[in-house]
Short mmCIF file of C-alpha atoms and ligand atoms in Angstrom, two decimals:
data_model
loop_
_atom_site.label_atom_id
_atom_site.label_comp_id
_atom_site.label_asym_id
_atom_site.label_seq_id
_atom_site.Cartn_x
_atom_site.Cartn_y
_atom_site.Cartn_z
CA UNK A 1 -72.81 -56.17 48.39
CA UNK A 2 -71.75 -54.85 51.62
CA UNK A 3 -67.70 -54.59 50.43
CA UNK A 4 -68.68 -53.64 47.54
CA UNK A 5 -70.94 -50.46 48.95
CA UNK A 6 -68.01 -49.48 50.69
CA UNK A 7 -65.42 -49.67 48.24
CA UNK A 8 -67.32 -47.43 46.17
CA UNK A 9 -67.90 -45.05 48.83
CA UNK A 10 -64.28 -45.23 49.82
CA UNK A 11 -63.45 -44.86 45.68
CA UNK A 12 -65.93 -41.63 45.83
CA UNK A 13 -63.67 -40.40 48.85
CA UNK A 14 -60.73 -40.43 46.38
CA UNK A 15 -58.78 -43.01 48.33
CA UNK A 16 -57.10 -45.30 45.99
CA UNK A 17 -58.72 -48.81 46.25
CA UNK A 18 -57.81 -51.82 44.12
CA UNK A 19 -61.03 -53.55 43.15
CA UNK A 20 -60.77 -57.36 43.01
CA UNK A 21 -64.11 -57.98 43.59
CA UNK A 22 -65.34 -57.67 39.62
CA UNK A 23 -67.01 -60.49 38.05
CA UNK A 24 -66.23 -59.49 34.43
CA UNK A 25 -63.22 -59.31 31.67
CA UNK A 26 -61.54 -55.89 31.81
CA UNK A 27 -60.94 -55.59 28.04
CA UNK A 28 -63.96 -53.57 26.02
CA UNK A 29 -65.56 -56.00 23.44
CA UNK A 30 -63.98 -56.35 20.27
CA UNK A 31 -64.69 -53.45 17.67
CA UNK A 32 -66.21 -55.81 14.56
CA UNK A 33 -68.98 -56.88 17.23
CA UNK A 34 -69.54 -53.06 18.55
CA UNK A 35 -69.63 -52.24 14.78
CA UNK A 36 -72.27 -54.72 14.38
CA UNK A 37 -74.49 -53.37 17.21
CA UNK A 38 -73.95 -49.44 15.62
CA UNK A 39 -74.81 -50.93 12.34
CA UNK A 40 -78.07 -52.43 13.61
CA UNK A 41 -78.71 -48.80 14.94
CA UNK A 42 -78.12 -47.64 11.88
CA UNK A 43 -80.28 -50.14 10.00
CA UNK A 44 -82.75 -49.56 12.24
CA UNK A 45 -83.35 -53.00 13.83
CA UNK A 46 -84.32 -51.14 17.02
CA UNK A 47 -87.89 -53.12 17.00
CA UNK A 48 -89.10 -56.22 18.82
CA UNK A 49 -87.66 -59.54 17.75
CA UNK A 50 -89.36 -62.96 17.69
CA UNK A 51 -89.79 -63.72 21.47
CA UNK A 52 -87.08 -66.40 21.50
CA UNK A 53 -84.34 -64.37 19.33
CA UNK A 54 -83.74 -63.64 15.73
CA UNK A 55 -83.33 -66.88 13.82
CA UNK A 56 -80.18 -65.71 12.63
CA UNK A 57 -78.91 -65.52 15.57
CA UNK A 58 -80.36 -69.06 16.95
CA UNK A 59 -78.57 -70.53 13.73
CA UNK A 60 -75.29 -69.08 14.56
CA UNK A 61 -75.71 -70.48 17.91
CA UNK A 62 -77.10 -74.00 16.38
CA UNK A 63 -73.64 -73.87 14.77
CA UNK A 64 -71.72 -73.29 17.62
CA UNK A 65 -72.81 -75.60 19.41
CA UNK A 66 -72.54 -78.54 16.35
CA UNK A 67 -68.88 -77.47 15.63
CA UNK A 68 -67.59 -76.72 19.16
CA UNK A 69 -69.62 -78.80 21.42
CA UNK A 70 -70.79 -81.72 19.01
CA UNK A 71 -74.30 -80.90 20.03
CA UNK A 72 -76.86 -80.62 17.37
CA UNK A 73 -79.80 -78.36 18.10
CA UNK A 74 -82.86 -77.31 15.72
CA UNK A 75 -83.16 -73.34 15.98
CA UNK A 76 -86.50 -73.90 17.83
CA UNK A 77 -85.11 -75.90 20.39
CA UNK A 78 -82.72 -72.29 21.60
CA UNK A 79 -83.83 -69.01 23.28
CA UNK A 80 -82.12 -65.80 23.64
CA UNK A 81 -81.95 -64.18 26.86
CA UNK A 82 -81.00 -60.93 28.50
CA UNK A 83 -77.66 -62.42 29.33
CA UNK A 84 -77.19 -66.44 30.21
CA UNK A 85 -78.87 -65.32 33.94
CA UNK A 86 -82.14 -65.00 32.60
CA UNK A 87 -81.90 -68.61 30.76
CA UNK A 88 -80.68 -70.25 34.17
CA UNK A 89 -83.33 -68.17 35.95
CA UNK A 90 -85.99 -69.46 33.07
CA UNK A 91 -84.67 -72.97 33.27
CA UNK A 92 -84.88 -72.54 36.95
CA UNK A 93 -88.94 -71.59 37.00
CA UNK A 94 -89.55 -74.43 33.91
CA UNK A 95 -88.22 -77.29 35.66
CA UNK A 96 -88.56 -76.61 39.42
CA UNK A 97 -92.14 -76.66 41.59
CA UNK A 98 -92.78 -76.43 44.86
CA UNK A 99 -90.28 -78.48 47.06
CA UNK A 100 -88.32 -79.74 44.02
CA UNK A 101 -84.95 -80.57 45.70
CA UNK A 102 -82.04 -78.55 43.41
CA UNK A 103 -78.60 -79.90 43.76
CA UNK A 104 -75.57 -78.00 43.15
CA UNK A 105 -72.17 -78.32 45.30
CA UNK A 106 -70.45 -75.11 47.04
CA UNK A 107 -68.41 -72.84 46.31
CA UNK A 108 -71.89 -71.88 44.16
CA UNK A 109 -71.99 -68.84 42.08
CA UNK A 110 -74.29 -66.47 44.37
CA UNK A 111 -77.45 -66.58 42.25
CA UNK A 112 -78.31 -70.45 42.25
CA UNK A 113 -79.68 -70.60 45.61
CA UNK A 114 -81.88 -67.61 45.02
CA UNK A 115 -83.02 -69.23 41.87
CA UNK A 116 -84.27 -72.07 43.77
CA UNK A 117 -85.76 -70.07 46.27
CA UNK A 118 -87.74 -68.07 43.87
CA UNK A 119 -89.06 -71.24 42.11
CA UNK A 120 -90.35 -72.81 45.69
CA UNK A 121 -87.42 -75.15 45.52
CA UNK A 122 -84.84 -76.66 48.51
CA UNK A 123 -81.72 -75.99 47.30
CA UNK A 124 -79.63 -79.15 48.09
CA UNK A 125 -75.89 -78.06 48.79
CA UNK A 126 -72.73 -80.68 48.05
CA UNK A 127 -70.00 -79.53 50.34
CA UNK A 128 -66.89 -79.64 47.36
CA UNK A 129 -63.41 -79.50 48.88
CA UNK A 130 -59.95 -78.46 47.96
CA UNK A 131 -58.78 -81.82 48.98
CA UNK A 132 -61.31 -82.92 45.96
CA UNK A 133 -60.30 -79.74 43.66
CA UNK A 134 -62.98 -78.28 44.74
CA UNK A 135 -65.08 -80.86 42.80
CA UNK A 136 -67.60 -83.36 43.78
CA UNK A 137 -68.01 -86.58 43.60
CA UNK A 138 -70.12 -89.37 42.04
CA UNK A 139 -70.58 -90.74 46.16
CA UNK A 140 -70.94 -87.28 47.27
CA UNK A 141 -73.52 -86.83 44.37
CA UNK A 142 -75.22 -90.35 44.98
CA UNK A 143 -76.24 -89.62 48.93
CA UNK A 144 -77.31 -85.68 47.89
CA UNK A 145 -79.96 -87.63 46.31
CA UNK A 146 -83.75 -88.27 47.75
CA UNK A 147 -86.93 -88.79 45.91
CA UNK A 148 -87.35 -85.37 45.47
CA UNK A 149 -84.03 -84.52 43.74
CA UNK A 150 -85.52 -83.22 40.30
CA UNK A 151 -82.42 -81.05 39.16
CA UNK A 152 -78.61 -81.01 39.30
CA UNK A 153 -76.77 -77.62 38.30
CA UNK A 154 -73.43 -77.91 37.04
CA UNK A 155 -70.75 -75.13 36.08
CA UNK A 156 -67.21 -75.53 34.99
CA UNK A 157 -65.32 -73.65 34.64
CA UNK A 158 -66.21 -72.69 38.33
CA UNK A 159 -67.09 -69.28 39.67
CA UNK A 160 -65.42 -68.80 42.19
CA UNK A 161 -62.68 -71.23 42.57
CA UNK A 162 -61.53 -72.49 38.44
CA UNK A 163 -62.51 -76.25 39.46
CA UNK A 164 -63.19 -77.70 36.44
CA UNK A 165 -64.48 -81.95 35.87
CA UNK A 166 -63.06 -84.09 33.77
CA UNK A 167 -64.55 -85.98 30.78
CA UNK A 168 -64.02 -89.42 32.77
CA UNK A 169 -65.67 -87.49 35.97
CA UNK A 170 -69.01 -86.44 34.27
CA UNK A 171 -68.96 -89.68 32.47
CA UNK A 172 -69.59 -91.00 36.11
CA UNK A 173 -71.80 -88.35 36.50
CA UNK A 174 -73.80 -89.35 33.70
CA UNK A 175 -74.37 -92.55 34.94
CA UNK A 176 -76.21 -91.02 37.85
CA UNK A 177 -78.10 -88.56 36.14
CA UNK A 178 -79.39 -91.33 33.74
CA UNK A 179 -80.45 -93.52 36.85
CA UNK A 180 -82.00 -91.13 38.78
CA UNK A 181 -83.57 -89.07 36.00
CA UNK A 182 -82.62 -86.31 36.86
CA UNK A 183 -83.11 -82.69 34.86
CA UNK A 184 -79.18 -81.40 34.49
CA UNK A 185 -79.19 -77.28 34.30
CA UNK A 186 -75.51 -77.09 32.61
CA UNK A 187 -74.29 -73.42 33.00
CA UNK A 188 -71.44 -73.54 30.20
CA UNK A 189 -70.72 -69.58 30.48
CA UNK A 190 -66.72 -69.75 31.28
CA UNK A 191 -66.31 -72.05 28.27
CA UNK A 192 -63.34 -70.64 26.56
CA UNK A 193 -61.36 -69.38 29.53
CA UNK A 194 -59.58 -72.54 30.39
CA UNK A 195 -55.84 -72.89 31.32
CA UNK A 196 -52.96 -75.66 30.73
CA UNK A 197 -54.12 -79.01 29.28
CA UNK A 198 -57.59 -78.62 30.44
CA UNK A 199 -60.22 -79.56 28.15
CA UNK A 200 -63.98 -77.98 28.36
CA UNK A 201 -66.55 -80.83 27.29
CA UNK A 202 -70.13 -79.75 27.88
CA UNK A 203 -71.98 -82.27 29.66
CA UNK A 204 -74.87 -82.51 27.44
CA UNK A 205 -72.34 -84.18 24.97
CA UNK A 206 -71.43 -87.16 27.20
CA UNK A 207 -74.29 -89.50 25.48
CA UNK A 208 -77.70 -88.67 23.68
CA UNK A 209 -79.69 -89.52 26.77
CA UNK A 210 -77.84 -87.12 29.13
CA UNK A 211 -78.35 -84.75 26.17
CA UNK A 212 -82.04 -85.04 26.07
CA UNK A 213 -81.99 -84.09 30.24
CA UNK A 214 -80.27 -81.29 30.02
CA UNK A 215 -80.17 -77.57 29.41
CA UNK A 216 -77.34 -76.19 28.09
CA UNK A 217 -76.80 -72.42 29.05
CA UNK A 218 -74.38 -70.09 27.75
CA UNK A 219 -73.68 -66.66 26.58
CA UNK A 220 -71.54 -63.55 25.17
CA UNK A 221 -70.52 -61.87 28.72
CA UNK A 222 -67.53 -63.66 29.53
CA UNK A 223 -65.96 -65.34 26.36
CA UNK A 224 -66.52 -61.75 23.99
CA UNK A 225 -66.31 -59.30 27.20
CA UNK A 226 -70.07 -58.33 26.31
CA UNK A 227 -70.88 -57.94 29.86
CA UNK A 228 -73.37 -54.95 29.43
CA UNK A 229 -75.02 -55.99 26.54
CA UNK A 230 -76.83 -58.37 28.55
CA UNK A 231 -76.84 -61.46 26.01
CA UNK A 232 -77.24 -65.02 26.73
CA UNK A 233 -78.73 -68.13 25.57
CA UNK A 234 -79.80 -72.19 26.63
CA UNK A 235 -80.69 -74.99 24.07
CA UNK A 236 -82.13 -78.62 25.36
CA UNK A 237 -85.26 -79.89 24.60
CA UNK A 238 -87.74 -78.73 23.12
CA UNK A 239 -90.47 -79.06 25.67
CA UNK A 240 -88.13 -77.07 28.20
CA UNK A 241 -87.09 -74.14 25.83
CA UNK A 242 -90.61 -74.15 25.24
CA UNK A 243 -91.99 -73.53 28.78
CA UNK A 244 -88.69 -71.39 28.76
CA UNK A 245 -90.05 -69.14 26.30
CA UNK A 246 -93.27 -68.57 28.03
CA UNK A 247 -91.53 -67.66 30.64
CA UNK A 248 -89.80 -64.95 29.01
CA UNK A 249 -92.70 -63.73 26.85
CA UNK A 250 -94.41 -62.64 29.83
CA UNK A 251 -91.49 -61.08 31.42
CA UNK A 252 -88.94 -59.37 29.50
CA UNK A 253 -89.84 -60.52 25.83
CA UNK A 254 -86.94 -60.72 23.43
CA UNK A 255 -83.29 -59.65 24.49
CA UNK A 256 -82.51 -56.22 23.08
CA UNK A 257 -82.81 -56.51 19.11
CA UNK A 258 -78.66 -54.79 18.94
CA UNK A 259 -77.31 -56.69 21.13
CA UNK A 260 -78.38 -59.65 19.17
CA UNK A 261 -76.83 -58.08 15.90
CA UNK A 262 -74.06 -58.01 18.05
CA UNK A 263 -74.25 -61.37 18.87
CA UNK A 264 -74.52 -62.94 15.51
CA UNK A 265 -71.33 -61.42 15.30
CA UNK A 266 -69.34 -62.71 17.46
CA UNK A 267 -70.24 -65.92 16.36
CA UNK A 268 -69.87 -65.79 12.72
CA UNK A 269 -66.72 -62.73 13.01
CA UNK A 270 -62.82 -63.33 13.47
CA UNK A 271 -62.15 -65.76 17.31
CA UNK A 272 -58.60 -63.99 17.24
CA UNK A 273 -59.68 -62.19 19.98
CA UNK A 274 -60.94 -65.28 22.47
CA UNK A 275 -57.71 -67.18 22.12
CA UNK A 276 -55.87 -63.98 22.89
CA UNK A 277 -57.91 -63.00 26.30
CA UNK A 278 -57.77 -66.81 27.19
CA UNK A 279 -53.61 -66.50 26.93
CA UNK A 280 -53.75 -63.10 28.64
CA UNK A 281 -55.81 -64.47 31.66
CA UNK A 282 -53.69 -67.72 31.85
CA UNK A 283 -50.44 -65.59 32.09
CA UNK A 284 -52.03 -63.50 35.39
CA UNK A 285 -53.23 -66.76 36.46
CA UNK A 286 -49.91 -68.01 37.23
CA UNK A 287 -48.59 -64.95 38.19
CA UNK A 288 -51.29 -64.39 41.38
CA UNK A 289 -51.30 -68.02 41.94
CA UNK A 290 -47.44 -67.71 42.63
CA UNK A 291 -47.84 -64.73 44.38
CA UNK A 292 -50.69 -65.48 46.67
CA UNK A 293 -49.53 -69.14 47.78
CA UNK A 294 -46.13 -67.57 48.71
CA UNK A 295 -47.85 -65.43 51.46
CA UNK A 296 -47.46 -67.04 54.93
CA UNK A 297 -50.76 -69.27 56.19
CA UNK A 298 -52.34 -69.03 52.91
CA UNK A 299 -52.98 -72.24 50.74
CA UNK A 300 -54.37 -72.30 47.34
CA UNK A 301 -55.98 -74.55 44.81
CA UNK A 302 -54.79 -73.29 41.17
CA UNK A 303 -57.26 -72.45 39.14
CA UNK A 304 -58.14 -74.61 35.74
CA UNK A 305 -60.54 -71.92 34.20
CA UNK A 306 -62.55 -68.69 34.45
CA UNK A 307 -60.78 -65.41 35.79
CA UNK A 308 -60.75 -66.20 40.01
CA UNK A 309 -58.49 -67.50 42.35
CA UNK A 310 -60.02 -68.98 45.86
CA UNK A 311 -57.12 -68.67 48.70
CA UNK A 312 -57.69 -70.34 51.54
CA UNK A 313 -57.33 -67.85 54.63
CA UNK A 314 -58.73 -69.85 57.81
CA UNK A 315 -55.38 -69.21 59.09
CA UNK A 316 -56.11 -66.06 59.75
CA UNK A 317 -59.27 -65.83 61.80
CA UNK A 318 -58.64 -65.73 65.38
CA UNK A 319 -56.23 -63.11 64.50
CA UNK A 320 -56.32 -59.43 65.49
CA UNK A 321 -55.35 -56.29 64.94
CA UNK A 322 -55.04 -53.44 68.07
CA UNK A 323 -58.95 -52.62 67.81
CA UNK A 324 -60.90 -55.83 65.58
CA UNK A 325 -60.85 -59.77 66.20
CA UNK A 326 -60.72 -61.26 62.38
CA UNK A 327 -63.53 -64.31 63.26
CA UNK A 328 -64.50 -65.09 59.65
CA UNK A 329 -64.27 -64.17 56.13
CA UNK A 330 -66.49 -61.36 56.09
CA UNK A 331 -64.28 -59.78 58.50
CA UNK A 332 -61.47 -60.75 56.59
CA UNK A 333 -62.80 -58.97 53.88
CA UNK A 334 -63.31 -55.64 55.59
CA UNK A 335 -59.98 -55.70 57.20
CA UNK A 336 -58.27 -55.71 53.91
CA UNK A 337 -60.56 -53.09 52.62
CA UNK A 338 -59.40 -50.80 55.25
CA UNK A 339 -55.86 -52.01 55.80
CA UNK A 340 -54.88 -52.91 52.64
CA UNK A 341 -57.32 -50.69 49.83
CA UNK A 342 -58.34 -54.01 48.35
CA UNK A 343 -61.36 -55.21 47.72
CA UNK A 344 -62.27 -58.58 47.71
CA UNK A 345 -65.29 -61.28 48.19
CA UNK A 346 -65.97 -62.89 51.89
CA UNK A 347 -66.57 -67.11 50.06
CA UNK A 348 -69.00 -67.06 52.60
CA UNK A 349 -70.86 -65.21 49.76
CA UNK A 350 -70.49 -68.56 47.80
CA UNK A 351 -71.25 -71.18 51.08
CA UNK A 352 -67.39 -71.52 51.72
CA UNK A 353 -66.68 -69.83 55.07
CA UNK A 354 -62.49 -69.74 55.39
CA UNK A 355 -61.87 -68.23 51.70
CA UNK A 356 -62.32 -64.93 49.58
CA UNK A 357 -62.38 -65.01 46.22
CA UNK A 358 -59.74 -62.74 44.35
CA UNK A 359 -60.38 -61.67 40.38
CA UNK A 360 -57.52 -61.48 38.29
CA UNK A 361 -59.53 -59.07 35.69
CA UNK A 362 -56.79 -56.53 36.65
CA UNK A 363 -53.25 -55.29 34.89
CA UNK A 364 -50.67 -57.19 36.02
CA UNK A 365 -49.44 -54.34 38.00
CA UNK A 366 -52.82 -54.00 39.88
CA UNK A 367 -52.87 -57.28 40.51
CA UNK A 368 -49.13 -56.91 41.91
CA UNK A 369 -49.86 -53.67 43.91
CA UNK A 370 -52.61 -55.39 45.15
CA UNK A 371 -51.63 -58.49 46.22
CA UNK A 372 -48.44 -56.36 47.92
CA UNK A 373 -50.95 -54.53 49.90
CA UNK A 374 -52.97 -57.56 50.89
CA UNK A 375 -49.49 -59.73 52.31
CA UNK A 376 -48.56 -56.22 53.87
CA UNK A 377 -51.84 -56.25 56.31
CA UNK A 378 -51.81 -59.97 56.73
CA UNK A 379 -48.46 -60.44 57.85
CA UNK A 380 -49.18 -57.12 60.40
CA UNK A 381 -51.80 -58.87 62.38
CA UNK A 382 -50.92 -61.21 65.28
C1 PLP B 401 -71.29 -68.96 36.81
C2 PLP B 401 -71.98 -67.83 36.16
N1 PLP B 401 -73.11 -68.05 35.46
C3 PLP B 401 -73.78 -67.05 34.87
C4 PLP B 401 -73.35 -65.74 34.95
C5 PLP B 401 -74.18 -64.66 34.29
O1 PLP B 401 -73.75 -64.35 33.01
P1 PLP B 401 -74.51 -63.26 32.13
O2 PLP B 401 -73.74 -61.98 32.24
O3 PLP B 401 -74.47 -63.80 30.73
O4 PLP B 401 -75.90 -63.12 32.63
C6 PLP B 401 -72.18 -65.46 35.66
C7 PLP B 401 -71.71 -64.05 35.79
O5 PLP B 401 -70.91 -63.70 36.62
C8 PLP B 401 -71.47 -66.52 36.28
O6 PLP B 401 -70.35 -66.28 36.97
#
């Protein structure tokens, strides 16, 4: 938040920063689904929905799910959210109590610990390496484990490093979960951005009875660039996504009635548009990959899926420039902001001190400005 104060501030001072610290697709959502929300307008579906969405919407999503997941789902067992946030946050308050134990490895996406926190939960942290791709596994998973483990949280595609498991690994997995009954909280959100010969399988379809522990969440932000509409959903069972839906009733009621024409949509409109954003974020994918692991002291897992790449920069610290000592990633951050005009994200953000975490929703000549800039102030301290 810090960085990213700054590099506004520094933006409003007209200096020319490169901002690699955005968590979202830079393309603007395809025109049939913005059509669909100015027709709803238009139509006047500007009221309240049913608390848990539209059922048109929840049987698009049913069918989704059936076709591209192999998960079958009654409409009542899915709720609509203000983006897939508020269904991990809901999920979050439905299943955890006070001194639940939560486990999730790091590099975490910056909002599951919070979650926890805000349900009275311990959040239970699996140290994932790059020696592991940034993955954990079933031993590391096995002795996170106490009698008060109630829920795991998975998410692959990764944010912030593109780890992504296997079907073998969460087979393993599986196992576990089964054994240990635990809840699984399955945030499925980078879906569709996934690179090379990389296959997404949603955990919930590794057998029925993992199926009938977990919560599947997903949404619109990332795989239709709908960032701002703020539209999400989870299915799982029904006594969940019922609890769920209390939840929400009492909070923020139904997500907004055109974003959810919007929604139905993208669902049931022309996918052109997914497979082409996919192949435009593999081809920058390999192009910062090769750029970044070329600079000096830096060394780099490649990412599988989503839009970030996860250098690793411990290298660096202990370095200096005439006036600052870098010591850790937050410092590593702000030197580039000032050297370099770049802005990126400390991992310590994530749990991973030694890293920052670089977003490739940029041109490629941002990304190759940028990534000039940031070897430029590297390779000047000593
Ligand atoms: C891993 C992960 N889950 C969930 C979200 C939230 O998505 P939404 O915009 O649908 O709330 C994000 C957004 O950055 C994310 O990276």
């Amino acid at each position: 938040m810090k960085i990213n104060a700054e590099a506004k501030e520094m933006q409003a001072r007209g200096e020319d920063v490169i901002d690699f610290s955005v968590g979202e697709p830079d393309f603007p959502t395809p025109q049939n689904i913005k059509d669909a929300g100015k027709r709803a307008i238009d139509l006047n579906q500007t009221r309240y929905t049913v608390n848990p969405g539209k059922l048109e919407l929840r049987v698009a999503i049913a069918r989704k799910l059936k076709d591209e997941n192999g998960l079958e789902y009654p409409p009542n067992d899915i709720i609509v959210s203000t983006g897939a946030k508020q269904s991990l946050y809901n999920a979050v308050q439905s299943l955890v109590h006070d001194g639940d134990e939560v486990i999730f490895s790091s590099p975490y996406y910056v909002s599951y610990p919070e979650m926890v926190t805000l349900a009275h939960g311990k959040s239970v942290i699996i140290a994932a390496t790059e020696e592991t791709d940034f993955n954990f596994t079933p031993e590391q998973l096995r002795a996170a484990i106490t009698p008060k483990s109630k829920v795991l949280i998975l998410s692959y595609p990764a944010n912030p490093t593109g780890s992504c498991f296997s079907r073998i690994e969460l087979e393993k997995m599986a196992e576990i979960v089964e054994e240990r009954k635990l809840f699984v909280i399955c945030d499925d959100i980078y879906e569709h951005l996934i690179y090379d010969d990389n296959r997404f399988e949603c955990f919930a379809s590794v057998s029925g009875a993992v199926k009938e522990r977990t919560v599947v969440v997903n949404g619109f932000s990332k795989t239709y660039s709908m960032t701002g509409w703020r539209i999400g959903y989870a299915a799982g069972p029904g006594e969940i996504i019922k609890a769920m839906n209390k939840i929400q009733s009492h909070s923020t009621s139904n997500a907004s009635s055109i974003s959810q024409a919007a929604a139905v949509e993208a669902l049931n409109g022309p996918q052109d548009f997914v497979e082409a954003m996919r192949k435009e974020f593999e081809l920058r994918r390999n192009f910062v990959y090769d750029k970044i692991k070329s600079i000096p002291g830096i060394s780099c897992f490649k990412p599988k899926g989503a839009f970030y790449i996860f250098p690793n920069v411990k290298d660096y610290f202990g370095k200096s420039t005439s006036v600052f000592r870098i010591e850790n990633s937050f410092d590593l951050a702000m030197y580039l902001l000032h050297e370099a005009k770049v802005a990126v994200v400390p991992g310590a953000a994530f749990g991973a001190e030694g890293y920052f975490r670089l977003s490739f929703s940029s041109s490629i000549d941002k990304l190759e400005e940028g990534i000039r800039r940031i070897r430029a102030a590297l390779e000047s301290l000593s």
